[in-house]
PDB file of C-alpha atoms (C1' of nucleotides) in Angstrom:
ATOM      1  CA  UNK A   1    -100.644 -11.501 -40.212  1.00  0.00           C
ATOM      2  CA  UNK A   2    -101.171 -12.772 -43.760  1.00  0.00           C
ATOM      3  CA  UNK A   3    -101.335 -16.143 -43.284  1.00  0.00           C
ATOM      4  CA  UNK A   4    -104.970 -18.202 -42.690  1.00  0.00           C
ATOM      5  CA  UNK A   5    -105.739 -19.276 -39.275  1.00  0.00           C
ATOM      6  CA  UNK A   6    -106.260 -22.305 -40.238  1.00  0.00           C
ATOM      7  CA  UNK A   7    -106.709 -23.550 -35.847  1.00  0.00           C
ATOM      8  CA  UNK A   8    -110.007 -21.624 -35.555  1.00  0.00           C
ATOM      9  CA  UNK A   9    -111.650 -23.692 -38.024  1.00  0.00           C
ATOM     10  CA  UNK A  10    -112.751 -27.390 -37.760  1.00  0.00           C
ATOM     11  CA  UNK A  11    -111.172 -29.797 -39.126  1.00  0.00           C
ATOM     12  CA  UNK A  12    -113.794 -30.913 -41.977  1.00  0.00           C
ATOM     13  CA  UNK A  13    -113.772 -26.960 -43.094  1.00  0.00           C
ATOM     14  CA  UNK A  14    -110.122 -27.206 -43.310  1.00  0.00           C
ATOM     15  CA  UNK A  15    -110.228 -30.424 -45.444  1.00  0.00           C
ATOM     16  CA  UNK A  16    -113.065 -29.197 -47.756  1.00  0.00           C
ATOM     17  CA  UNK A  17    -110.882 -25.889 -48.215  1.00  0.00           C
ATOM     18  CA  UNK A  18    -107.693 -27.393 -48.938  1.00  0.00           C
ATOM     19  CA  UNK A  19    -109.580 -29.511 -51.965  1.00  0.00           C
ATOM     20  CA  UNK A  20    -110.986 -26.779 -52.988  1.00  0.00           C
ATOM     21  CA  UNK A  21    -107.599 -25.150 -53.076  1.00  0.00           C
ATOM     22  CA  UNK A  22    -105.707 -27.612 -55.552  1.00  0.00           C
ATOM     23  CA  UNK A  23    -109.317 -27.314 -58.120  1.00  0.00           C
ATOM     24  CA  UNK A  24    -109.220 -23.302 -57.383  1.00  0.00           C
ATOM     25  CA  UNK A  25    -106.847 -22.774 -60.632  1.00  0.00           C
ATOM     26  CA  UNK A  26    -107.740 -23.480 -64.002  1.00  0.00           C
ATOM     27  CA  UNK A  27    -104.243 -25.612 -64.943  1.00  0.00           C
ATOM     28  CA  UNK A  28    -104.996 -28.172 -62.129  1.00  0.00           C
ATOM     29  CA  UNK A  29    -108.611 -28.352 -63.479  1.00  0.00           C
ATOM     30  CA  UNK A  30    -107.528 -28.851 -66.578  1.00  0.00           C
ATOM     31  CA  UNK A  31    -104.750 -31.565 -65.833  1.00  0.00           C
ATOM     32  CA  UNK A  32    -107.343 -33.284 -64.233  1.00  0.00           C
ATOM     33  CA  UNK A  33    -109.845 -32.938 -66.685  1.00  0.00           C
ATOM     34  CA  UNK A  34    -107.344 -34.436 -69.667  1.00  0.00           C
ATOM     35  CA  UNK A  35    -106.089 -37.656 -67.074  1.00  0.00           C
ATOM     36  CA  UNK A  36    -109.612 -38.524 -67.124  1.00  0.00           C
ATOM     37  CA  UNK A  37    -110.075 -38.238 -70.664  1.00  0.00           C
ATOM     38  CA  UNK A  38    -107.438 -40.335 -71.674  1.00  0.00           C
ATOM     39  CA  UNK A  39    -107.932 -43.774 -72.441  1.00  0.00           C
ATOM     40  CA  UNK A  40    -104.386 -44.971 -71.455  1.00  0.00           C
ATOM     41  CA  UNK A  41    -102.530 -42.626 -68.663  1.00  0.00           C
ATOM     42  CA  UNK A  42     -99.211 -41.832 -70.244  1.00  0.00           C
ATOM     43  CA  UNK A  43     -99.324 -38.245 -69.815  1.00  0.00           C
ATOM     44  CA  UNK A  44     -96.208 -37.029 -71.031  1.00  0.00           C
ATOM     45  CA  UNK A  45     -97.881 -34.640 -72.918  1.00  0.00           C
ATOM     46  CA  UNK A  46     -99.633 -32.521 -70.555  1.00  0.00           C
ATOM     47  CA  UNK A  47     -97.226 -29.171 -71.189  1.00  0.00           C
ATOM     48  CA  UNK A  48     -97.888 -28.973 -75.120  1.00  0.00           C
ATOM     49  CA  UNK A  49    -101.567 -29.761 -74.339  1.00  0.00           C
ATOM     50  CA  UNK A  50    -101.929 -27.326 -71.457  1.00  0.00           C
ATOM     51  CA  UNK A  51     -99.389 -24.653 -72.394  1.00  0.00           C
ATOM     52  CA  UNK A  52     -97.357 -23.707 -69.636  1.00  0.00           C
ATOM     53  CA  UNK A  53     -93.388 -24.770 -68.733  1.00  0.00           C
ATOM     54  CA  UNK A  54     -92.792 -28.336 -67.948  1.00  0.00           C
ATOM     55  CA  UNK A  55     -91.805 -27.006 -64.493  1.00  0.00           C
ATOM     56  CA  UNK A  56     -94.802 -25.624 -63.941  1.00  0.00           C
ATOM     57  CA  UNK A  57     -96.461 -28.030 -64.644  1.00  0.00           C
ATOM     58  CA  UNK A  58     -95.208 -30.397 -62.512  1.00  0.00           C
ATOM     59  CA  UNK A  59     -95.286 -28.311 -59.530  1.00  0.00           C
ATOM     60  CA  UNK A  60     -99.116 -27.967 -60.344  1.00  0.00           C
ATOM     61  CA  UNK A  61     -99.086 -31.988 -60.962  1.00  0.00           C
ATOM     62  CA  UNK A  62     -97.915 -32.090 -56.929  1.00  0.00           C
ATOM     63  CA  UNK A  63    -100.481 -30.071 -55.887  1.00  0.00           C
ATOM     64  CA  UNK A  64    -102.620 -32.511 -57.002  1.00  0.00           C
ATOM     65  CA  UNK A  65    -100.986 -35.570 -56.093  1.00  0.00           C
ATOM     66  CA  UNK A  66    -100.655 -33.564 -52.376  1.00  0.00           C
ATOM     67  CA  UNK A  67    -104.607 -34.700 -51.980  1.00  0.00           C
ATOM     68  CA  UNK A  68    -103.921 -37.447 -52.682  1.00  0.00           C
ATOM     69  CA  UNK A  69    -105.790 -37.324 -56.558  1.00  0.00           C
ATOM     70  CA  UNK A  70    -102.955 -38.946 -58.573  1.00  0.00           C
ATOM     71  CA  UNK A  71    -101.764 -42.556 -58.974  1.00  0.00           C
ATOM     72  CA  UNK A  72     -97.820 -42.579 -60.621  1.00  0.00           C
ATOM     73  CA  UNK A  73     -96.062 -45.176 -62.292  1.00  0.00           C
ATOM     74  CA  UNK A  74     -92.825 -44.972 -64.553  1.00  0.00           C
ATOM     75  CA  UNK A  75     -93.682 -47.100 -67.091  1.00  0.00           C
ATOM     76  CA  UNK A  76     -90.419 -47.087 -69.660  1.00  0.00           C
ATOM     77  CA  UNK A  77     -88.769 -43.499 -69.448  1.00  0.00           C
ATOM     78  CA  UNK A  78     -92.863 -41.650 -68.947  1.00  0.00           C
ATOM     79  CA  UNK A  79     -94.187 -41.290 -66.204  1.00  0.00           C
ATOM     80  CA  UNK A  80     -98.087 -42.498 -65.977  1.00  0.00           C
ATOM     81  CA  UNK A  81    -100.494 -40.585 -63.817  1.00  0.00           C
ATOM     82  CA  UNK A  82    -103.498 -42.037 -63.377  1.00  0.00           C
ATOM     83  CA  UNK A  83    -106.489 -39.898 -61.338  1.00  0.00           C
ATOM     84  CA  UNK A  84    -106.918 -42.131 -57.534  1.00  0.00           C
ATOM     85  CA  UNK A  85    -111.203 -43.712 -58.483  1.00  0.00           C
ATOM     86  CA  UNK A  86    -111.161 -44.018 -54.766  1.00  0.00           C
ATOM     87  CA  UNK A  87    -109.838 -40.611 -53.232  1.00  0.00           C
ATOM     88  CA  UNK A  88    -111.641 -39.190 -56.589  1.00  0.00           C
ATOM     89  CA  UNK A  89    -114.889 -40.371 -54.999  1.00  0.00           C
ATOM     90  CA  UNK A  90    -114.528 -39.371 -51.238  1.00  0.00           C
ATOM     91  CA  UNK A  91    -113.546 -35.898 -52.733  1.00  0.00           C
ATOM     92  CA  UNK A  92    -116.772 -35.746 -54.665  1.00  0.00           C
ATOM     93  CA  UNK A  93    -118.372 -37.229 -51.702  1.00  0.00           C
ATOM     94  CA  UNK A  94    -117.211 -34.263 -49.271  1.00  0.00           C
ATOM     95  CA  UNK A  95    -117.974 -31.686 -52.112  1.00  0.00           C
ATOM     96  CA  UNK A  96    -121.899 -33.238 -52.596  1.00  0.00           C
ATOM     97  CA  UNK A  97    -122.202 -33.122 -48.747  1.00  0.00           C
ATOM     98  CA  UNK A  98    -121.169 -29.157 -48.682  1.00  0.00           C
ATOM     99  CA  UNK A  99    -123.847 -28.727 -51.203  1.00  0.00           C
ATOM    100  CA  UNK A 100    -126.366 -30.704 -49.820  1.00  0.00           C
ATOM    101  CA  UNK A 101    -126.659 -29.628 -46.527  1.00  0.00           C
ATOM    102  CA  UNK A 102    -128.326 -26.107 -47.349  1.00  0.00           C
ATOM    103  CA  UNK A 103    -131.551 -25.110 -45.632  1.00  0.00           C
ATOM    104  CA  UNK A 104    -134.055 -23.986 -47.775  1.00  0.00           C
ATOM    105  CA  UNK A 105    -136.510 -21.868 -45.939  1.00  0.00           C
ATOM    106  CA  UNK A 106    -134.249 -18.300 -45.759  1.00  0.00           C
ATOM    107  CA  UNK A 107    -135.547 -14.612 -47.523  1.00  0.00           C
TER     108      UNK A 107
ATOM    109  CA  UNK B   1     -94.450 -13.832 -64.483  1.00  0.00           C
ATOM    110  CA  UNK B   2     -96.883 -15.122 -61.124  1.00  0.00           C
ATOM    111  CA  UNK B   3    -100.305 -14.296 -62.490  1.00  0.00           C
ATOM    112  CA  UNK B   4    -102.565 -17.155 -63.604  1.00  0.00           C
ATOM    113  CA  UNK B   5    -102.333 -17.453 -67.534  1.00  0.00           C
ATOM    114  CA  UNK B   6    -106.018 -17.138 -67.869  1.00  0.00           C
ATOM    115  CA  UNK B   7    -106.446 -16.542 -71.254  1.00  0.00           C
ATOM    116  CA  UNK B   8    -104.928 -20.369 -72.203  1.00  0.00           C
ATOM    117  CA  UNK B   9    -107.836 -22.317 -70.078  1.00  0.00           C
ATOM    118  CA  UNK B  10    -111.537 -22.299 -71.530  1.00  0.00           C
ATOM    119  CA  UNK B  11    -114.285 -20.475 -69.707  1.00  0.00           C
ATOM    120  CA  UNK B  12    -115.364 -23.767 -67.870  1.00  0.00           C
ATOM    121  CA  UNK B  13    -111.971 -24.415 -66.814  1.00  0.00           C
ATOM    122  CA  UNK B  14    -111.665 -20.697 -65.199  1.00  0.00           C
ATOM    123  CA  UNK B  15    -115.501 -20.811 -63.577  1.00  0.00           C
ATOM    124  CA  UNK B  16    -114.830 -23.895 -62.072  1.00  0.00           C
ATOM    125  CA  UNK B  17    -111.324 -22.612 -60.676  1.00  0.00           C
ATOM    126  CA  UNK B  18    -113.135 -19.118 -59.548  1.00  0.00           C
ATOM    127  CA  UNK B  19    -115.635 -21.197 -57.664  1.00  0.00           C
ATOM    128  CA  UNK B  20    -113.494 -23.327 -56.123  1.00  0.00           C
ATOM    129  CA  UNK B  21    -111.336 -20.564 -55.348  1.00  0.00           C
ATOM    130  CA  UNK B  22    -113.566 -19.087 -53.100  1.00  0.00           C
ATOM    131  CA  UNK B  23    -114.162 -22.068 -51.352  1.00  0.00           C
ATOM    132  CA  UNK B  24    -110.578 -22.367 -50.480  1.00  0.00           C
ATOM    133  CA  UNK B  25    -110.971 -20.923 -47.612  1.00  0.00           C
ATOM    134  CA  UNK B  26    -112.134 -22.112 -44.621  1.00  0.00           C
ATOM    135  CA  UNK B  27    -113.559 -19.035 -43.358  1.00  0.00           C
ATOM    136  CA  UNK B  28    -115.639 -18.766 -46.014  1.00  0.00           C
ATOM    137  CA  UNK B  29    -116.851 -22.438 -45.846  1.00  0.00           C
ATOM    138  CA  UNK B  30    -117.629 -21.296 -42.017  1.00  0.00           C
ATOM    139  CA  UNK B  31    -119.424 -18.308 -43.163  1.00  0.00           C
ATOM    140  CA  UNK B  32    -121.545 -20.347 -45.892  1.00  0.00           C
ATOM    141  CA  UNK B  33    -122.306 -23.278 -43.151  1.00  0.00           C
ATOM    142  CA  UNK B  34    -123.348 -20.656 -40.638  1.00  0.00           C
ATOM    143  CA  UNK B  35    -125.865 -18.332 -42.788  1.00  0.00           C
ATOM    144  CA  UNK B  36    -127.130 -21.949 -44.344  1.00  0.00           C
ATOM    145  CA  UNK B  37    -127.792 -23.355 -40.902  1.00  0.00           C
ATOM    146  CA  UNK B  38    -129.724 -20.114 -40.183  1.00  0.00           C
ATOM    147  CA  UNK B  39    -133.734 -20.394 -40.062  1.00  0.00           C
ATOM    148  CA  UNK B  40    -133.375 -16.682 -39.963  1.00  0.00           C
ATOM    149  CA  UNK B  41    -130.355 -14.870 -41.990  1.00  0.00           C
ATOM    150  CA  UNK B  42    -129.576 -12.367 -39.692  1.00  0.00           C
ATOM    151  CA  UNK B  43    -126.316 -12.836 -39.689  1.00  0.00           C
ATOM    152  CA  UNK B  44    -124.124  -9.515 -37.547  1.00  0.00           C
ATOM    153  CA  UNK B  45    -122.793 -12.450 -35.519  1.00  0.00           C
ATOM    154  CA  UNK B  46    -120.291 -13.932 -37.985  1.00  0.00           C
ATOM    155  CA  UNK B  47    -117.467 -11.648 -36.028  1.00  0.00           C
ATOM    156  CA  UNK B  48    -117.754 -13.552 -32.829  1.00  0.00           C
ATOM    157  CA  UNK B  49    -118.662 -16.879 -34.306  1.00  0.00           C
ATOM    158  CA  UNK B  50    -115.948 -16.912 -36.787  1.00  0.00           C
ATOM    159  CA  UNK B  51    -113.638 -15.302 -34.654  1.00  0.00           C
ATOM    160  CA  UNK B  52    -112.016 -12.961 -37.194  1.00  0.00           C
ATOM    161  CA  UNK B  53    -112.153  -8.980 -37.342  1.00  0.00           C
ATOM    162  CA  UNK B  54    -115.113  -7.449 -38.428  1.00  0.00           C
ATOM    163  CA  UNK B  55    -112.938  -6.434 -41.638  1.00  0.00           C
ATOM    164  CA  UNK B  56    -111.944 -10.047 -42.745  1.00  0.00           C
ATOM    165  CA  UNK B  57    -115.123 -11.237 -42.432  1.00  0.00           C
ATOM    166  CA  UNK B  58    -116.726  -8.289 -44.287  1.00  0.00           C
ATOM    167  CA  UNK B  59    -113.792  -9.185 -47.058  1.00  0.00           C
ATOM    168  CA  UNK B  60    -114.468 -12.641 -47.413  1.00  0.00           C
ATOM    169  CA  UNK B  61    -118.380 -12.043 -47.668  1.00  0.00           C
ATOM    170  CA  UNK B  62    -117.273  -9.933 -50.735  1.00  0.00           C
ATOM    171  CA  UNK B  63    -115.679 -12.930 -52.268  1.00  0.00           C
ATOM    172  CA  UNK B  64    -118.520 -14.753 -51.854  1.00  0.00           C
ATOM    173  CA  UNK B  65    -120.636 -12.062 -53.539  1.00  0.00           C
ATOM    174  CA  UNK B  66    -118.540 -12.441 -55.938  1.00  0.00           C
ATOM    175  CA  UNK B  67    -119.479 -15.327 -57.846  1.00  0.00           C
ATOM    176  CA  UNK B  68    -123.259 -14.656 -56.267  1.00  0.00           C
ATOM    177  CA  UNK B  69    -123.846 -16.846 -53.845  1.00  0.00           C
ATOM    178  CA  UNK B  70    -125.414 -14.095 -51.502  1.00  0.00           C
ATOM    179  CA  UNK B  71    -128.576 -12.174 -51.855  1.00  0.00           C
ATOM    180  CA  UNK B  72    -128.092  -9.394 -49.203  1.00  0.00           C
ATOM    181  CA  UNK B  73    -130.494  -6.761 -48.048  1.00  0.00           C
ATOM    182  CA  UNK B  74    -130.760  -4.242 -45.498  1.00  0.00           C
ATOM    183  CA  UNK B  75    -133.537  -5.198 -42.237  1.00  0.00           C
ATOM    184  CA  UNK B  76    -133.335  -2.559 -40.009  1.00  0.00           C
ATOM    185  CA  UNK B  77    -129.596  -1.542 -39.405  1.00  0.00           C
ATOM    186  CA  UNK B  78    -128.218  -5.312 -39.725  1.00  0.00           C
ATOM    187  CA  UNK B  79    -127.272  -6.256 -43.100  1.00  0.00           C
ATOM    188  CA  UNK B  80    -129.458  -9.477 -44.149  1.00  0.00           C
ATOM    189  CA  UNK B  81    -127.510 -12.142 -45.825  1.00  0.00           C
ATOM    190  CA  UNK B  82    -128.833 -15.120 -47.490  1.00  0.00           C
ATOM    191  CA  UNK B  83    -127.348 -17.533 -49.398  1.00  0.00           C
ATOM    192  CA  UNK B  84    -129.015 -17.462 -53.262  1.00  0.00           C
ATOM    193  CA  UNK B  85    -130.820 -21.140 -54.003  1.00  0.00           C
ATOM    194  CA  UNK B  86    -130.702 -20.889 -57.784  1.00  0.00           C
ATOM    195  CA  UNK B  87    -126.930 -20.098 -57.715  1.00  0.00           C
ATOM    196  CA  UNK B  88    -126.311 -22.824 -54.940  1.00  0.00           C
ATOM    197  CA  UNK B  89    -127.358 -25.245 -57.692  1.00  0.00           C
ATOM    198  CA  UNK B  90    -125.719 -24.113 -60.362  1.00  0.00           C
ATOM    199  CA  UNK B  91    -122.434 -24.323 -58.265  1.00  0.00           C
ATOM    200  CA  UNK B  92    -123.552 -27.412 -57.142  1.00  0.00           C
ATOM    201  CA  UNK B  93    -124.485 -29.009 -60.695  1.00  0.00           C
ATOM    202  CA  UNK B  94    -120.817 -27.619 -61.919  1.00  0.00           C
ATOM    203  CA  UNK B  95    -118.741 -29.578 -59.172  1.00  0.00           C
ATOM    204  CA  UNK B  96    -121.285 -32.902 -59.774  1.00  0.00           C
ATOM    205  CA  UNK B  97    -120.513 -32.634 -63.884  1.00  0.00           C
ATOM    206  CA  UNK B  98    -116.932 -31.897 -63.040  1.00  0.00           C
ATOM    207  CA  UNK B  99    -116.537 -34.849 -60.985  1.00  0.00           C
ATOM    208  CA  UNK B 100    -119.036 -37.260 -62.769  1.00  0.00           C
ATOM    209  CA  UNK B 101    -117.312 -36.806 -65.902  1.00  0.00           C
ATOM    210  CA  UNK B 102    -113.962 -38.968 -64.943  1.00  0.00           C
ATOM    211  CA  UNK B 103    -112.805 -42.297 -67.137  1.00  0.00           C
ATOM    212  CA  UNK B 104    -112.782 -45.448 -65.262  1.00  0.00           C
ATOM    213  CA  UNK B 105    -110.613 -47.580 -67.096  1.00  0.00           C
ATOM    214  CA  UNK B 106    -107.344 -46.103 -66.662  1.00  0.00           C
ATOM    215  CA  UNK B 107    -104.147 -48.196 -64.609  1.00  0.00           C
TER     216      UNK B 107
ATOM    217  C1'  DA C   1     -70.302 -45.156 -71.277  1.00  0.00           C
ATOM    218  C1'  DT C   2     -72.534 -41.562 -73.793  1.00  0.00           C
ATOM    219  C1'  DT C   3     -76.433 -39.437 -75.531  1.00  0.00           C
ATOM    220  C1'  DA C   4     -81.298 -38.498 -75.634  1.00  0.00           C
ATOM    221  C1'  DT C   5     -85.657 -37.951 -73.330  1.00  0.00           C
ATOM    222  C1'  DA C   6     -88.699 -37.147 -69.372  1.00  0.00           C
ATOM    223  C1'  DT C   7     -89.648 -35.532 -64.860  1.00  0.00           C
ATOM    224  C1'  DA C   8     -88.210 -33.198 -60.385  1.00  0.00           C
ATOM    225  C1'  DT C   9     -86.013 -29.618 -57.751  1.00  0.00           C
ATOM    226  C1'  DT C  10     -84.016 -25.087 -56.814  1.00  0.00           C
ATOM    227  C1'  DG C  11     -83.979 -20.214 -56.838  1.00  0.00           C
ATOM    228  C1'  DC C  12     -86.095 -16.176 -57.750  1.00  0.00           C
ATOM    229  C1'  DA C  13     -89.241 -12.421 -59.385  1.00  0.00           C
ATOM    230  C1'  DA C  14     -94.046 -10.997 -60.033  1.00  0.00           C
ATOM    231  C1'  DT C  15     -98.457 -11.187 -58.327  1.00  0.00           C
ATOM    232  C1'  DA C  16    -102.235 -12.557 -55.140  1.00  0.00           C
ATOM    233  C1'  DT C  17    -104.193 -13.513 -50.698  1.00  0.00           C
ATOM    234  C1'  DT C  18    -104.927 -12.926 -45.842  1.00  0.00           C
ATOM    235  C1'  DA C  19    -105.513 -10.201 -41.879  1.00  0.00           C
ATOM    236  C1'  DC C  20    -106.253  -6.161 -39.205  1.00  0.00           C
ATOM    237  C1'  DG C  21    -106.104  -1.195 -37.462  1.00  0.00           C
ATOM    238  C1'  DA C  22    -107.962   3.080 -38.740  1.00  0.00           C
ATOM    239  C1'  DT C  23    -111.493   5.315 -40.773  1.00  0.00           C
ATOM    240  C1'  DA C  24    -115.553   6.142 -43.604  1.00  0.00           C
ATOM    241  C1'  DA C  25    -120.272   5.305 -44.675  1.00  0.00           C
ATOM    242  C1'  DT C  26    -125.026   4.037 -43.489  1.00  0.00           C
ATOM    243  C1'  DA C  27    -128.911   3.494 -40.674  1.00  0.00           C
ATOM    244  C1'  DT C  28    -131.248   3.511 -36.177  1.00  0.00           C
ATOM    245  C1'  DT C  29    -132.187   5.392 -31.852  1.00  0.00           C
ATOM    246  C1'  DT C  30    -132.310   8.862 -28.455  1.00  0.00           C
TER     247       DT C  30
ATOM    248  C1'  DA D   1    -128.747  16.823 -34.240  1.00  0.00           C
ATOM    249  C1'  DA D   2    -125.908  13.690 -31.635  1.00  0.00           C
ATOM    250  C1'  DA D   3    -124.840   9.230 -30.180  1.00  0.00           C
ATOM    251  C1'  DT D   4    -124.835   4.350 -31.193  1.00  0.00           C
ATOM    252  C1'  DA D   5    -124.393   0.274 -33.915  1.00  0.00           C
ATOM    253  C1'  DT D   6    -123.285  -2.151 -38.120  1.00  0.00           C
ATOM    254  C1'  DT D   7    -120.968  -2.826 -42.416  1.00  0.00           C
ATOM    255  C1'  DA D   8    -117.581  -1.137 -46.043  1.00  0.00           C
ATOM    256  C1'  DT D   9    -113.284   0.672 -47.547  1.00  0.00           C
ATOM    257  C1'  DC D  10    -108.360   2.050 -47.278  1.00  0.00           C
ATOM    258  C1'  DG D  11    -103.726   1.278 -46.248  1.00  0.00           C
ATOM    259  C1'  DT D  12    -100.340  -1.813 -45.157  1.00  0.00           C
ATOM    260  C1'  DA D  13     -97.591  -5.834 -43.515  1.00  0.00           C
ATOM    261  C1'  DA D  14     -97.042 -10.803 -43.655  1.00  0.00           C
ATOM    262  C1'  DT D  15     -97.496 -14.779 -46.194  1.00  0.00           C
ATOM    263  C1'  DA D  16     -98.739 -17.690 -50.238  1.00  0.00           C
ATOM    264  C1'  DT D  17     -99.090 -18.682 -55.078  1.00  0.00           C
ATOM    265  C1'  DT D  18     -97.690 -18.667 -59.844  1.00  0.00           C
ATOM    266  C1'  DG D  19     -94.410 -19.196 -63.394  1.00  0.00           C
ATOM    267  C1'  DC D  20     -90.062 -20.049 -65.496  1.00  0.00           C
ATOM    268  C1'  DA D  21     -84.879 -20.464 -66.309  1.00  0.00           C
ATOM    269  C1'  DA D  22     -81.332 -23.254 -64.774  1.00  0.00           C
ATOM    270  C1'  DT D  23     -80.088 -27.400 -63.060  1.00  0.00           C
ATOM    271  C1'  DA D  24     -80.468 -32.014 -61.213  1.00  0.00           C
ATOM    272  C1'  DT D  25     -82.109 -36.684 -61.472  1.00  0.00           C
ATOM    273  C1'  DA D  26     -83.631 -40.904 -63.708  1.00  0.00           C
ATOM    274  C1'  DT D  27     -84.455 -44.098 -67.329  1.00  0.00           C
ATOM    275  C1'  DA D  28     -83.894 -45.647 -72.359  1.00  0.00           C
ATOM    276  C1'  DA D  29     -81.598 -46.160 -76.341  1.00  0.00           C
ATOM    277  C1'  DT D  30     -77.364 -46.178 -78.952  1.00  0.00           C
TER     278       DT D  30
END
DNA sequence: ATTATATATTGCAATATTACGATAATATTT
DNA sequence: AAATATTATCGTAATATTGCAATATATAAT
């Protein structure tokens, strides 16, 4: 007990739901959100701009590398995350399906 | 110490982390495909299609009242459940800004 | 080599989530 | 009114997540 049964579900509502896992805390969105603002990707900065421990935040920067989201280089002594433009897409891609296929005609 | 630090992210950040939240499950990205595929939205069945107890189910269809994704009213002595259009596209224009608004020329 | 700086890992405590049996509440039917 | 059917709530156990201090690892600069 406790833990999701993750083998009655298909595989595609398992995939959808572990996305939606790593954006399903505000830290990880906002990580995400500040890679993509950046012009350059040296994001050594992330735990005075986001505010929690630097271990934190790199436990919450694996999350997010777990899907696959995050590009790393060490460039010099920083390491530079850059957000994956392909995996980025296919993610979006999965999310617009979810919302698209909705029928219409219900109450 | 293991609560989210809500009060550090901005109100985006924490809607878009609630929403996803409850998609980060994939019982309750079963129970949203079902009652969407539905031409009716009778929908006592979830128990045997989901294949979780009827209390888990009833649980997770609170989460998803939550954030108000489901118009429910009684029909008779099954509970009606319908997924709510305006706030499908409101969750749906949220994930497409979130994921539209990523820089391109990074690495 | 030693020091400084940046990121990762470990260990642990606090909190949250998941799941279900038991039971309550609500409505329909007989 | 009693029986039946459906959904909600309570209580609880198992598991997962969150966060940080302490420590380890890795590279850069001196």
């Amino acid at each position: 007990m406790g833990a999701t049964k993750t083998y009655i579900f298909s595989t595609k509502q398992n995939e959808l739901a572990k996305i939606a896992k790593v954006l399903a805390h505000p830290a990880r969105v906002a990580i995400l959100e500040y890679i993509s603002k950046q012009d350059a990707c040296i994001c050594t900065d992330l735990v005075d701009i986001i505010g929690l421990s630097q271990p934190t935040i790199s436990q919450h920067l694996n999350e997010i590398k777990k899907i696959g989201l995050l590009k790393g280089t060490f460039e010099g002594k920083n390491l530079c995350y850059c957000i994956d433009q392909e995996r980025w897409k296919e993610l979006q891609d999965t999310f617009h399906l979810f919302f698209s296929n909705i029928n219409r005609n219900c109450c």
